[in-house]
Coordinates of C-alpha atoms in Angstrom, one line a residue:
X13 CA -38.2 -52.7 -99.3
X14 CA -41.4 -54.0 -98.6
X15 CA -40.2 -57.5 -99.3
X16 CA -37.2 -57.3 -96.7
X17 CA -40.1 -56.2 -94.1
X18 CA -42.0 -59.1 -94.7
X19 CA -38.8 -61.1 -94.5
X20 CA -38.0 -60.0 -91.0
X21 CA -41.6 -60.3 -90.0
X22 CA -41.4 -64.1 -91.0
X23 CA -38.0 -64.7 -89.1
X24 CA -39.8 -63.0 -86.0
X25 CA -43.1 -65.0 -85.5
X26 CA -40.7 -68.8 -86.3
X27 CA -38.4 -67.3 -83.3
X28 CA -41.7 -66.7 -81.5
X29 CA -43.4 -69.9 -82.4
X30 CA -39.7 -71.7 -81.5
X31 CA -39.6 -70.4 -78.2
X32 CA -43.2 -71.0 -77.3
X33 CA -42.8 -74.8 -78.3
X34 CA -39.6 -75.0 -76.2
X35 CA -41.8 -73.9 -73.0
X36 CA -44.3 -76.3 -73.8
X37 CA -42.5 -79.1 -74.5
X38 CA -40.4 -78.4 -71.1
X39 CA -43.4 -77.1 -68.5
X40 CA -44.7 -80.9 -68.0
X41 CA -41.3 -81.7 -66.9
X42 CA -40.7 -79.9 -63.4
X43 CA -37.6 -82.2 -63.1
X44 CA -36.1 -80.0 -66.0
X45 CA -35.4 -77.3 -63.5
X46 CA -35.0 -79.4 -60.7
X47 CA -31.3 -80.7 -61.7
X48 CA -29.1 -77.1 -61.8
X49 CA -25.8 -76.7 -62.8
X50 CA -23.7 -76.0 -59.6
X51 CA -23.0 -72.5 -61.3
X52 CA -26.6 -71.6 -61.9
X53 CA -28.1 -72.2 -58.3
X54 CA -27.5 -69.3 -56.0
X55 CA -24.6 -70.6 -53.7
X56 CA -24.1 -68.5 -50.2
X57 CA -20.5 -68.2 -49.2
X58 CA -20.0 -71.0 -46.5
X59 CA -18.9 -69.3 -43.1
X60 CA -15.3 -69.9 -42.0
X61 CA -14.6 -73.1 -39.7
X62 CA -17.9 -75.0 -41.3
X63 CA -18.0 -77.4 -43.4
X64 CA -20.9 -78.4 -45.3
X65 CA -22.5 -82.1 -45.4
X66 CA -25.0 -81.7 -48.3
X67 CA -28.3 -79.6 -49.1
X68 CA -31.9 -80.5 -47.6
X69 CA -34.8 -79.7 -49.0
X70 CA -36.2 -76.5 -48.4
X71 CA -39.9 -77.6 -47.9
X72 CA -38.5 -80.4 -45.4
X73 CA -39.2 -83.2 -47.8
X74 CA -36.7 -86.5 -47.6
X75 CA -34.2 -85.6 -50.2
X76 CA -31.1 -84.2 -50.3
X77 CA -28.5 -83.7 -52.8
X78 CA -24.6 -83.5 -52.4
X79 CA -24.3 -80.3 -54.6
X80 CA -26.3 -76.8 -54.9
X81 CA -30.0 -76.9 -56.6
X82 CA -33.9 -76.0 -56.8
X83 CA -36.9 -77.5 -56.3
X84 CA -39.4 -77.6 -58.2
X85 CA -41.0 -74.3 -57.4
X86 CA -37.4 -72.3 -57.6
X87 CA -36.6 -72.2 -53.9
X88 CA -32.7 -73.0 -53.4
X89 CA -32.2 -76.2 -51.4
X90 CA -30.6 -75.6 -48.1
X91 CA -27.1 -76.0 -46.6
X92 CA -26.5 -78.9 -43.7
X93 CA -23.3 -78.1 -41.8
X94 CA -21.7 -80.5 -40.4
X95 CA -21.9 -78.9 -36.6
X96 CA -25.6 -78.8 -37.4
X97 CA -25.8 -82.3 -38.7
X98 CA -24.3 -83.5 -35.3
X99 CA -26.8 -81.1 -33.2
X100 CA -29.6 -82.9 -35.4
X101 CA -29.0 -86.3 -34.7
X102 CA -29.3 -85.4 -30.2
X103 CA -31.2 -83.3 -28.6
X104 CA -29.9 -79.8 -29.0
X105 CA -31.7 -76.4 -29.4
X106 CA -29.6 -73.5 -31.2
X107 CA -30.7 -70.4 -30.8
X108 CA -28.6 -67.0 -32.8
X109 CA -26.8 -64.7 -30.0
X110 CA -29.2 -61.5 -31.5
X111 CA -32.0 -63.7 -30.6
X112 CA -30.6 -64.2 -27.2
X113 CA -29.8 -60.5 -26.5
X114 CA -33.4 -59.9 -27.5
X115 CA -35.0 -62.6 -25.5
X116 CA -32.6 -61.9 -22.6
X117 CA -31.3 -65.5 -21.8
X118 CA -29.3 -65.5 -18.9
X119 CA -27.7 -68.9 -17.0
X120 CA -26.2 -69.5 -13.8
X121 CA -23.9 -72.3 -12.4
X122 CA -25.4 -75.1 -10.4
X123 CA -24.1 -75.1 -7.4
X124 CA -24.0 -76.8 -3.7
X125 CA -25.6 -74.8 -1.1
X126 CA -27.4 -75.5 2.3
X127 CA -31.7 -75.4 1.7
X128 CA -33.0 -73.1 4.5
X129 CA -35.9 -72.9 3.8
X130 CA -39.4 -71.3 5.4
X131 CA -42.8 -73.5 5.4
X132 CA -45.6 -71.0 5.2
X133 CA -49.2 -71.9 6.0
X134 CA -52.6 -69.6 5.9
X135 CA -53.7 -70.1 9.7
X136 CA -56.9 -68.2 12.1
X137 CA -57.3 -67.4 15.1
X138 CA -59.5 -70.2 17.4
X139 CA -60.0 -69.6 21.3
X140 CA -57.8 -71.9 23.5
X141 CA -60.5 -74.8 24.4
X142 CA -58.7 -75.7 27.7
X143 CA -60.2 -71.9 28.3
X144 CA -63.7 -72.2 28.4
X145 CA -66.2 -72.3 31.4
X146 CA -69.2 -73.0 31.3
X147 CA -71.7 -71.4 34.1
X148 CA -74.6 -74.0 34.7
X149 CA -76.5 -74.5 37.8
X150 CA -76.8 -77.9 39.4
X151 CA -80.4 -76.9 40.8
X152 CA -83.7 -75.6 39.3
X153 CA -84.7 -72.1 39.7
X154 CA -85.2 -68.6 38.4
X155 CA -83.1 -65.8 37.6
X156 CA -84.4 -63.2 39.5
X157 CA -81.3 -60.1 38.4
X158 CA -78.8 -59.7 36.3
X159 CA -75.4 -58.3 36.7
X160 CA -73.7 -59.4 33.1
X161 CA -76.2 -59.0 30.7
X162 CA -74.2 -58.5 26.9
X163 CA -71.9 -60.8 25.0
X164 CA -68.6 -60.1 24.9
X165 CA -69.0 -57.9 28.4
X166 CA -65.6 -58.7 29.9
X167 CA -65.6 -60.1 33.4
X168 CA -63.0 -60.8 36.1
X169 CA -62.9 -64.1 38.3
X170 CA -65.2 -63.5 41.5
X171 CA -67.4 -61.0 39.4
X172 CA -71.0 -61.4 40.2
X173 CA -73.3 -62.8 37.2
X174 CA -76.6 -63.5 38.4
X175 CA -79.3 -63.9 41.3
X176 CA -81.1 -66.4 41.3
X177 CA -84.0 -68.3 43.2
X178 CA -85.0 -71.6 43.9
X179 CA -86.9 -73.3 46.7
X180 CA -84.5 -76.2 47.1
X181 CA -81.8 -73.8 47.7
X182 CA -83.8 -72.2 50.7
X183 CA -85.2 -75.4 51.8
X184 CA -81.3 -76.5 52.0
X185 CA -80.3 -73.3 53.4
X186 CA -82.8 -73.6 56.1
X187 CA -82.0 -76.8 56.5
X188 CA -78.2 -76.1 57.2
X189 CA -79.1 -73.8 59.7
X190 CA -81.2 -75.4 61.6
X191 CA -78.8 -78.2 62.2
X192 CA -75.9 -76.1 62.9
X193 CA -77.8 -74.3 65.9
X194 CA -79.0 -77.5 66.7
X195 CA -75.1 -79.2 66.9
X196 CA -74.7 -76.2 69.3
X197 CA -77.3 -76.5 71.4
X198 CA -76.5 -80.1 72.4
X199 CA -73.2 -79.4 73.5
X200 CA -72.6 -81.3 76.5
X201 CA -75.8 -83.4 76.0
X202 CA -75.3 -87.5 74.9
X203 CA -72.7 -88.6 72.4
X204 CA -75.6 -90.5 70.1
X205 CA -77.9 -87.6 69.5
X206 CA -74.9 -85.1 69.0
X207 CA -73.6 -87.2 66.8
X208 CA -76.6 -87.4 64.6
X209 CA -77.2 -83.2 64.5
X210 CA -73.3 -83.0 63.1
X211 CA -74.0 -85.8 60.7
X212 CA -77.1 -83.6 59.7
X213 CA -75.3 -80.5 59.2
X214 CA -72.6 -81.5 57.5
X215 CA -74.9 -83.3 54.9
X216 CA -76.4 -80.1 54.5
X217 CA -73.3 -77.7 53.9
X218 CA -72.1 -80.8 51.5
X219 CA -75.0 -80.2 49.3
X220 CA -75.1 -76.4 49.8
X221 CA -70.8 -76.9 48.2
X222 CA -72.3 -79.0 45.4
X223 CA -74.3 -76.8 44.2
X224 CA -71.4 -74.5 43.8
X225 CA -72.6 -71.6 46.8
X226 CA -69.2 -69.4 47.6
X227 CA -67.9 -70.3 50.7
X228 CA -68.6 -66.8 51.7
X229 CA -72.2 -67.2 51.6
X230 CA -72.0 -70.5 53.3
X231 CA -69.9 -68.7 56.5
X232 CA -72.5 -66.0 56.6
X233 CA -75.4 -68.3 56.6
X234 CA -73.6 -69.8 59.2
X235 CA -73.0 -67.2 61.4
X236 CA -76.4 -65.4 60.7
X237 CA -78.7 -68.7 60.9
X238 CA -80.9 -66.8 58.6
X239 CA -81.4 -68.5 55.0
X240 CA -81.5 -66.0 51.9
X241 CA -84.7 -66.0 49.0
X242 CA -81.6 -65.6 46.8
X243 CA -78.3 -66.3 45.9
X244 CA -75.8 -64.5 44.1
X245 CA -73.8 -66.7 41.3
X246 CA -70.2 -65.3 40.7
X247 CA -67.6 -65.8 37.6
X248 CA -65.3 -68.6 38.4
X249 CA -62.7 -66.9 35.6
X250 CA -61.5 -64.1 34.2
X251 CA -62.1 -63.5 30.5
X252 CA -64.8 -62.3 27.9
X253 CA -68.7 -63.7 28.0
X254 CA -68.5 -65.5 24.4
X255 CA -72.2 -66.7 24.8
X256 CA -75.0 -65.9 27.1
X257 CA -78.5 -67.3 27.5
X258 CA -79.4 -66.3 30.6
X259 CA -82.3 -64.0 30.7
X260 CA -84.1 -62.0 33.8
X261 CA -86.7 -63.6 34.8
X262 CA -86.3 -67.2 32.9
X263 CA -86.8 -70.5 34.5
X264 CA -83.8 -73.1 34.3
X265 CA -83.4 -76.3 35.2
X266 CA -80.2 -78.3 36.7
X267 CA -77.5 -78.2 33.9
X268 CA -79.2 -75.5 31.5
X269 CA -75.8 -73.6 30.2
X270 CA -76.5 -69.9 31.2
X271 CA -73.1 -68.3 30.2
X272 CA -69.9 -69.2 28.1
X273 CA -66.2 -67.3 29.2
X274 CA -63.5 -67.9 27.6
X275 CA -59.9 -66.9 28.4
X276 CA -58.3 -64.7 25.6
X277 CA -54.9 -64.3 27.3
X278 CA -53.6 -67.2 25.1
X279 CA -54.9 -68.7 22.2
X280 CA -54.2 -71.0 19.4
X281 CA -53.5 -70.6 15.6
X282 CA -54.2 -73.6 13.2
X283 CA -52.1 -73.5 10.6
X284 CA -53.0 -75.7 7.3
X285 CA -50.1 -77.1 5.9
X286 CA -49.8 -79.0 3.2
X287 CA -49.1 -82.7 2.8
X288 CA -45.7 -82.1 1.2
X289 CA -44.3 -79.8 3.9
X290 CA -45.7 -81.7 7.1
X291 CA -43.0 -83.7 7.3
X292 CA -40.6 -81.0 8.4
X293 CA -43.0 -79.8 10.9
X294 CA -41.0 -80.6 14.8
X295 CA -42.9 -79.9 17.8
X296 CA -41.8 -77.7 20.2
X297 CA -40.2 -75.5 17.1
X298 CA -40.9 -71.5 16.6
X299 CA -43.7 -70.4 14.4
X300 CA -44.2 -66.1 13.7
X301 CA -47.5 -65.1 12.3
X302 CA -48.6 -61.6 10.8
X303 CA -52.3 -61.0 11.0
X304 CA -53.6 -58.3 8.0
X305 CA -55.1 -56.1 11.4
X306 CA -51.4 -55.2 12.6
X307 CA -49.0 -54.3 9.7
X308 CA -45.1 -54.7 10.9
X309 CA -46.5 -57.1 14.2
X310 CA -45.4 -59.9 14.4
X311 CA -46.3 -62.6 16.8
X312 CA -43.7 -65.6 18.0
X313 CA -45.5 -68.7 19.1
X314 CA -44.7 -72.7 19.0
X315 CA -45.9 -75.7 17.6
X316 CA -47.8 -77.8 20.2
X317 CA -49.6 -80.1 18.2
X318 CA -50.3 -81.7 14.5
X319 CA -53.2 -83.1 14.3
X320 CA -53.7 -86.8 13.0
X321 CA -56.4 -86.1 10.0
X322 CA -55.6 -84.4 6.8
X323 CA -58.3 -82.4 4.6
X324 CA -59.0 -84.3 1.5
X325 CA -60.3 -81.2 0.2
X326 CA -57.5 -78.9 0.6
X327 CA -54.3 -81.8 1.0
X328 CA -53.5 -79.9 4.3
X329 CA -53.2 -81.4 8.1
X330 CA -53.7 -78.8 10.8
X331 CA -51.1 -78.0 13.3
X332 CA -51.6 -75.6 16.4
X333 CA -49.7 -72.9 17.5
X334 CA -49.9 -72.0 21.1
X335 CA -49.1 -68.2 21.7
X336 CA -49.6 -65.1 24.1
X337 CA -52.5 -62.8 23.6
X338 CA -51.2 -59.5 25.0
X339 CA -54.0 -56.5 24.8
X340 CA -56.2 -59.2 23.2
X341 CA -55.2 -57.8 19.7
X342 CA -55.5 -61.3 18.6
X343 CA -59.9 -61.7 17.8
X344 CA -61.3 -65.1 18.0
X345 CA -61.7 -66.1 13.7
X346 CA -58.8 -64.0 12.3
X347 CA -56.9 -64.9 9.5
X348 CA -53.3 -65.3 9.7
X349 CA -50.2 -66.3 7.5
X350 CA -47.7 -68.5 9.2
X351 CA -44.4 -68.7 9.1
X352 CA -42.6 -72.1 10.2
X353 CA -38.5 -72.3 9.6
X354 CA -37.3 -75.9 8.2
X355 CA -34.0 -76.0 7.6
X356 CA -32.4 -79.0 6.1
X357 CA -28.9 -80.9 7.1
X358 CA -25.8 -80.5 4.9
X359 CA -25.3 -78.7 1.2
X360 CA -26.9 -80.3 -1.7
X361 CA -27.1 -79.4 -5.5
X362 CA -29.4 -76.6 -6.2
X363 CA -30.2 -74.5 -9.4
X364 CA -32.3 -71.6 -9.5
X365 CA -35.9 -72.5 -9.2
X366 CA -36.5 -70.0 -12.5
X367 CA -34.2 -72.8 -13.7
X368 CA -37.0 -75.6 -13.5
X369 CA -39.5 -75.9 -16.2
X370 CA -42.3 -78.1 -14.4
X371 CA -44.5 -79.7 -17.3
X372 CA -46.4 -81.3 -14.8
X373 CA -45.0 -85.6 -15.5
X374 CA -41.7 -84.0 -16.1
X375 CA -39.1 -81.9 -15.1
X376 CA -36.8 -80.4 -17.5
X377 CA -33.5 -77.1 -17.5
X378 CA -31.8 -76.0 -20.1
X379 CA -28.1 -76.8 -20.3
X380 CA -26.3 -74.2 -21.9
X381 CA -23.4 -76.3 -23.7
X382 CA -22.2 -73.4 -25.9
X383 CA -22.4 -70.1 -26.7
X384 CA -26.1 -70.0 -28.8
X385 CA -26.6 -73.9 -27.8
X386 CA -28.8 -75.8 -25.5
X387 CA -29.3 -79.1 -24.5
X388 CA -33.1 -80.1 -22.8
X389 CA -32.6 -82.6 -19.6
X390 CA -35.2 -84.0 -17.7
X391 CA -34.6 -83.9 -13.4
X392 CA -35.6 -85.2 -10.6
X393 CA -36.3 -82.5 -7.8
X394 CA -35.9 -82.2 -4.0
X395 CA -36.5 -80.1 -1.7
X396 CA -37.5 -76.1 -3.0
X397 CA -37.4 -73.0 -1.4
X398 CA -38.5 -69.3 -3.0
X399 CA -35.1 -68.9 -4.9
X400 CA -33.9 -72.3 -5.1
X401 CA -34.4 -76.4 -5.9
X402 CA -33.0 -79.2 -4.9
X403 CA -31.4 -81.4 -7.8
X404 CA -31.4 -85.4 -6.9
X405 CA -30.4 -86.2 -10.4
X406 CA -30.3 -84.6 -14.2
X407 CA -27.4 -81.7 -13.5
X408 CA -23.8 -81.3 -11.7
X409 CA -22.1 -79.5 -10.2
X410 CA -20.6 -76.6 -12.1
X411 CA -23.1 -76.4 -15.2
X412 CA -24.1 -73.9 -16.8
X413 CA -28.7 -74.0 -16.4
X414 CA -30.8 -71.4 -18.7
X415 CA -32.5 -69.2 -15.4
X416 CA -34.3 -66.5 -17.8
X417 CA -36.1 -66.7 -20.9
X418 CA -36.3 -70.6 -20.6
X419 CA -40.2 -70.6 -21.0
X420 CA -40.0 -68.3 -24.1
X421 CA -37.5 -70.6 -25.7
X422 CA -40.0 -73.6 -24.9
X423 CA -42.9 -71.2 -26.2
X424 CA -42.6 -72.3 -29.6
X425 CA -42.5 -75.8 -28.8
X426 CA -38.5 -76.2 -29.6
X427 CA -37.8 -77.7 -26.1
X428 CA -41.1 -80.6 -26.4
X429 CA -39.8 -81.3 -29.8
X430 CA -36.3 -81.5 -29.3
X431 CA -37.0 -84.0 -26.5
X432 CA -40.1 -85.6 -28.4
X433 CA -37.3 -86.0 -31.3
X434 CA -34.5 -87.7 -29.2
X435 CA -35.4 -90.9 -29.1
X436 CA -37.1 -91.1 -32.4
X437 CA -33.4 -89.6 -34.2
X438 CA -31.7 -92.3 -32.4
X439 CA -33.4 -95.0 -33.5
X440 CA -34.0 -93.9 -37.3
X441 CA -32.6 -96.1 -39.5
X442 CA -30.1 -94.1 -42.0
X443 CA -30.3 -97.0 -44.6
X444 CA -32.1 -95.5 -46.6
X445 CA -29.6 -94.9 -48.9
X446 CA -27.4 -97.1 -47.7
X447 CA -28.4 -100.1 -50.1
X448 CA -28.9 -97.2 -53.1
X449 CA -26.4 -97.0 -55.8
X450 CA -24.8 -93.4 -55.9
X451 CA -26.2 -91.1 -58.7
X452 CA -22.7 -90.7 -60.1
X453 CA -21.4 -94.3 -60.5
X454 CA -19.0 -96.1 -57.9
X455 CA -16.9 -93.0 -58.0
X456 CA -19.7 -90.6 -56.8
X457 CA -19.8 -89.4 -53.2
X458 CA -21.5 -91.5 -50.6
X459 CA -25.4 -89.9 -50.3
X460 CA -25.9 -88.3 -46.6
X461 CA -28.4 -89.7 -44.4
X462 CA -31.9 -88.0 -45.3
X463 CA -33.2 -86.1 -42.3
X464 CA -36.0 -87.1 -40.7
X465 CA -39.3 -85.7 -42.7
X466 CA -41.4 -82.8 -41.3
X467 CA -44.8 -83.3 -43.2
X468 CA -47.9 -84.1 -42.0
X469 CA -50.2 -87.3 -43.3
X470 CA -54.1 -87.1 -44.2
X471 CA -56.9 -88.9 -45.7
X472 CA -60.0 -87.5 -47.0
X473 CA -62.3 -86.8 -50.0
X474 CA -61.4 -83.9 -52.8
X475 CA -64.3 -81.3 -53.0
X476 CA -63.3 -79.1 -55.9
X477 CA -60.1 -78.6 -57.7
X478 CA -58.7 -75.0 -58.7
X479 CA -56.2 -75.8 -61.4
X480 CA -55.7 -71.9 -62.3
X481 CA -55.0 -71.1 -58.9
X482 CA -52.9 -74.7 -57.7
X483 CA -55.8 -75.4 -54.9
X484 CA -57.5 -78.4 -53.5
X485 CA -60.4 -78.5 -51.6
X486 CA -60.4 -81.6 -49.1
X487 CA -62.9 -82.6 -46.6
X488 CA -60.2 -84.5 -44.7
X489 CA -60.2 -86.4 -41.1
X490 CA -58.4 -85.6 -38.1
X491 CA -54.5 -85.3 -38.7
X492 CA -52.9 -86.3 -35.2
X493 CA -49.6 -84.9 -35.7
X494 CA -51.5 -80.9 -35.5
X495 CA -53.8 -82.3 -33.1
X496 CA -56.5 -80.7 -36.0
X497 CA -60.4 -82.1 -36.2
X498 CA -61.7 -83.2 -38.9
X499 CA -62.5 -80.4 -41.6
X500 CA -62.6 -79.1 -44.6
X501 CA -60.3 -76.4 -45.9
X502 CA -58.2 -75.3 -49.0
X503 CA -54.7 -76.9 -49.9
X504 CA -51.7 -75.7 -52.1
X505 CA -50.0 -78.3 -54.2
X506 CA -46.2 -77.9 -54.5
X507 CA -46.4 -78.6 -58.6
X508 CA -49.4 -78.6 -60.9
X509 CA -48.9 -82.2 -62.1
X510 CA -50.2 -83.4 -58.5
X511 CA -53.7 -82.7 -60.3
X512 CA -53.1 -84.6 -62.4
X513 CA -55.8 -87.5 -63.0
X514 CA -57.9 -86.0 -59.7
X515 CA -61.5 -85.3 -59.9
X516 CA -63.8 -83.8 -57.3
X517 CA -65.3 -86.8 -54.9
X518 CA -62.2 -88.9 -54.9
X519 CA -61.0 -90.3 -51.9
X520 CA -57.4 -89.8 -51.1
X521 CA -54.4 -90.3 -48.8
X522 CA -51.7 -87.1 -49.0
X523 CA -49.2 -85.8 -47.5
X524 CA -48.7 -81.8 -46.5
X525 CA -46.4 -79.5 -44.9
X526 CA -46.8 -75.6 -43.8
X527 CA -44.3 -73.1 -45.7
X528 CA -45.0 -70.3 -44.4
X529 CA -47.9 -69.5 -41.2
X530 CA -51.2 -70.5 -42.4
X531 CA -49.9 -72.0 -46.1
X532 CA -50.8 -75.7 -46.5
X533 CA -49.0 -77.0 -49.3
X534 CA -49.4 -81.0 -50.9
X535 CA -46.3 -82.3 -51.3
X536 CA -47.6 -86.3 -52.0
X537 CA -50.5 -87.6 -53.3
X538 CA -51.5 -91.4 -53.3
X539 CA -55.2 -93.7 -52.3
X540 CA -58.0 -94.3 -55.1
X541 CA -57.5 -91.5 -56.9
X542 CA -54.5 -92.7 -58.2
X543 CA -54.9 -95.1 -61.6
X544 CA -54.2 -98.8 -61.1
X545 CA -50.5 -99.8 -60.9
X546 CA -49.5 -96.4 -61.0
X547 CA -46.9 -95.0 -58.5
X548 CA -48.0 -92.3 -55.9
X549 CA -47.4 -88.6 -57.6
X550 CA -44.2 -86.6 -54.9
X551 CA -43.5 -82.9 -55.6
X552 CA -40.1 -84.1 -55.3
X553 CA -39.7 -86.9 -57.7
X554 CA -42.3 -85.8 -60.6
X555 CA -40.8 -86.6 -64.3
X556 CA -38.3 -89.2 -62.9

């Protein structure tokens, strides 16, 4: 008994010693697992109606294979279909109907339609220039009493304003009479010296008129022959006193500005509108205005002139709207937002302006070709409204444009790369294994075309290596294609025998790709750390 124990304890550590040799001699050679049987790789039913071109890598490296398999690392290589293969090689976007429910995509027709549309302009309020008086004397004096004596003091035409005194207006006034009794006194008397008194008068009342004295003070001087210490000055309009400098008591001289009225029964509104829209501006056409004072009011005007200047700070050319001031609601410096209608001639092609996704040199909608599918065009835009936008070129008439959920669908990039990607797919050259011999003789299917590869290219300097763990540390420079610095950070390699041969303070040249958020994985290694004559180490060609 104890010699059959011993017998079977024999047979077990050869079976162990056998089976641990077999895993050495085969873990060196990651192409051992790399070439499956059909039967042993995990083969998904194919969907009815698709066909299937061949299987891509699943880490996006440039090989494919024309029957199931694994990489390296055990992840089954993916199915190409042949619809897919012919969305690959444009500029398609397929997105999954549940994703679409979820993100809500909705699309509308493009359609022909007539472009109403509404300019709108932030304006104010500015007093009417044609009217403001000014109330300056054309003589030198005093003001000796004051009747308006605020700002702002509303006054009617023919309103008194101020007394004032001056001797040249009583010398003149005296003078005026004088002659007058004078012209009467000679009635009757010689031709020559009667003559002369009129002449003298008249000289008088003319200078008495321009210096602005109401006639009615000039008939009662002349019937009264008796010249006043002081004169009364009277508004020659009605309207509000906007400025007033005029104080009792003050000396003035000819021309000193002693009150500012303005009209406020009209006024104007200068609207600021912007270079793009001045060119639908008409004189002569309607304009309404709100003001944030009067909720619900709103005020009908027209456009009576655009100015010749723009602002180079704001883009924007003025343009004033003339417009009745009823109650004076409308203050002097009040904000306003203007309304201006510009309608346009004729139907054109219009999409909804939700439609347009404006990336600031381009233009681009989403063509919805299919159920799930998406085609990226670039357009050029016309005229826009609040709803809708003019298409010049890019769309027709009866398409189907993406008018919700576009931007979320272009959140993740997908849009940019799928136009990025349409001229580079075009012009890829598919011989790449064109001039290869098949891997199963004449008779062997043709090889696909490998897709075009997704990793990213880098060149820097190893820190430390973590062979337990799989992990480089790089101090690499800027990668252009992730718009990343230059830094240093921790890398996965996709097989352990990429370490092979590297030391810390190499320099190398590698190439990476992301499988999953925030996982860097080497796929390529090749630059100085690599011996002499010996051919760059690829996750997906190690052992051949």
């Amino acid at each position: 008994m104890r010699r059959g124990a011993l017998a079977l304890a024999a047979i077990g550590v050869l079976a162990v010693g056998v089976f641990a040799g077999h895993w050495w001699g085969t873990r060196g050679r990651p192409d051992a697992s790399v070439a499956v049987p059909p039967s042993s790789a995990s083969t998904p039913p194919v969907p009815a109606g698709r066909t299937i071109l061949y299987y891509r890598n699943p880490m996006g490296l440039p090989d494919t294979s024309p029957v199931p398999k694994k990489d390296p690392m055990g992840m089954d290589y993916l199915p190409v279909y042949a619809d897919e293969a012919q969305e690959a090689s444009g500029n398609a976007i397929r997105i999954s109907v549940d994703k679409m429910q979820k993100l809500g995509v909705r699309s509308e027709a493009a359609a022909m339609r007539a472009l109403g549309r509404t300019i709108k302009a932030a304006g104010r309020i500015e007093i009417d220039e044609r009217r403001v008086f000014a109330i300056a004397p054309k003589f030198e004096g005093w003001v000796e009493q004051l009747f308006v004596n605020a700002t702002g003091q509303p006054v009617v035409k023919g309103q008194p304003l101020f007394e004032a005194y001056s001797p040249e207006l009583v010398s003149a006034q005296r003078e005026y009479a004088i002659a007058t009794a004078a012209a009467k006194s000679l009635e009757g008397a010689d031709a020559v010296p009667q003559d002369s008194m009129k002449r003298l008068a008249e000289s008088s009342l003319a200078r008495l008129k321009n210096w602005d004295i109401s006639e009615d003070q000039i008939r009662s001087l002349a019937q009264s022959g008796q010249s006043r210490r002081t004169l009364t000055f009277d508004s020659p309009v009605s309207g509000f006193v906007i400025e007033k400098k005029a104080v009792q008591g003050m000396r003035f001289t000819p021309g000193d500005t002693l009150y500012r009225v303005a009209d406020l029964s009209s006024v104007w509104v200068i609207a600021d509108v912007y270079e793009q829209d001045i060119a639908s501006v008409r004189l002569g056409a309607k304009a309404t205005l709100t003001v944030a004072a009067y909720p619900g009011k709103v005020y009908q005007g027209r456009i009576a002139y655009v100015y010749p200047t723009l602002a180079p700070e704001t883009r924007t050319v003025p343009v004033r709207i003339e417009i009745a001031n009823p109650g004076y609601l409308l203050k002097p410096a009040m904000f306003a937002q203007v309304e201006v209608p510009a309608g346009g001639s004729g139907k054109v092609l219009t999409v909804p302006a939700s439609a347009v996704i404006d990336g600031g040199i381009r233009r681009t909608v989403l063509i919805q070709r299919a159920e799930g599918r998406f085609e990226p065009r670039e357009v050029k835009t016309g005229s826009r409204t609040e709803d809708y936008v003019e298409i010049i070129e890019g769309v027709n008439a009866g398409e189907e444009v993406v008018v919700a959920a576009n931007f979320l669908i272009d959140a993740e990039s997908n849009l940019k790369a799928a136009i990025g990607a349409f001229t580079a797919t075009a012009n890829a050259a598919p011989a790449a294994h064109a001039g290869a011999p098949a891997a199963g003789g004449a008779n062997a299917p043709p090889s696909p075309p490998r897709p075009a590869s997704v990793g990213h290219r880098a060149q820097g300097t190893i820190k430390a290596i973590d062979a337990a763990a799989g992990t480089l540390s790089i101090a690499h420079g800027p990668v252009a294609s992730l718009q990343w610095p230059a830094m240093t950070m921790d890398f996965k390699v996709a097989n352990a025998t990429l370490l092979t041969g590297l030391a810390p303070g190499a320099a190398i040249a590698f190439e990476f790709v992301e499988r999953s958020p925030g996982e860097w994985v080497i796929t390529r290694v090749t630059g100085d750390a690599a011996a002499p004559g010996r051919e760059p180490r690829s996750a997906a060609h190690q052992g051949h």
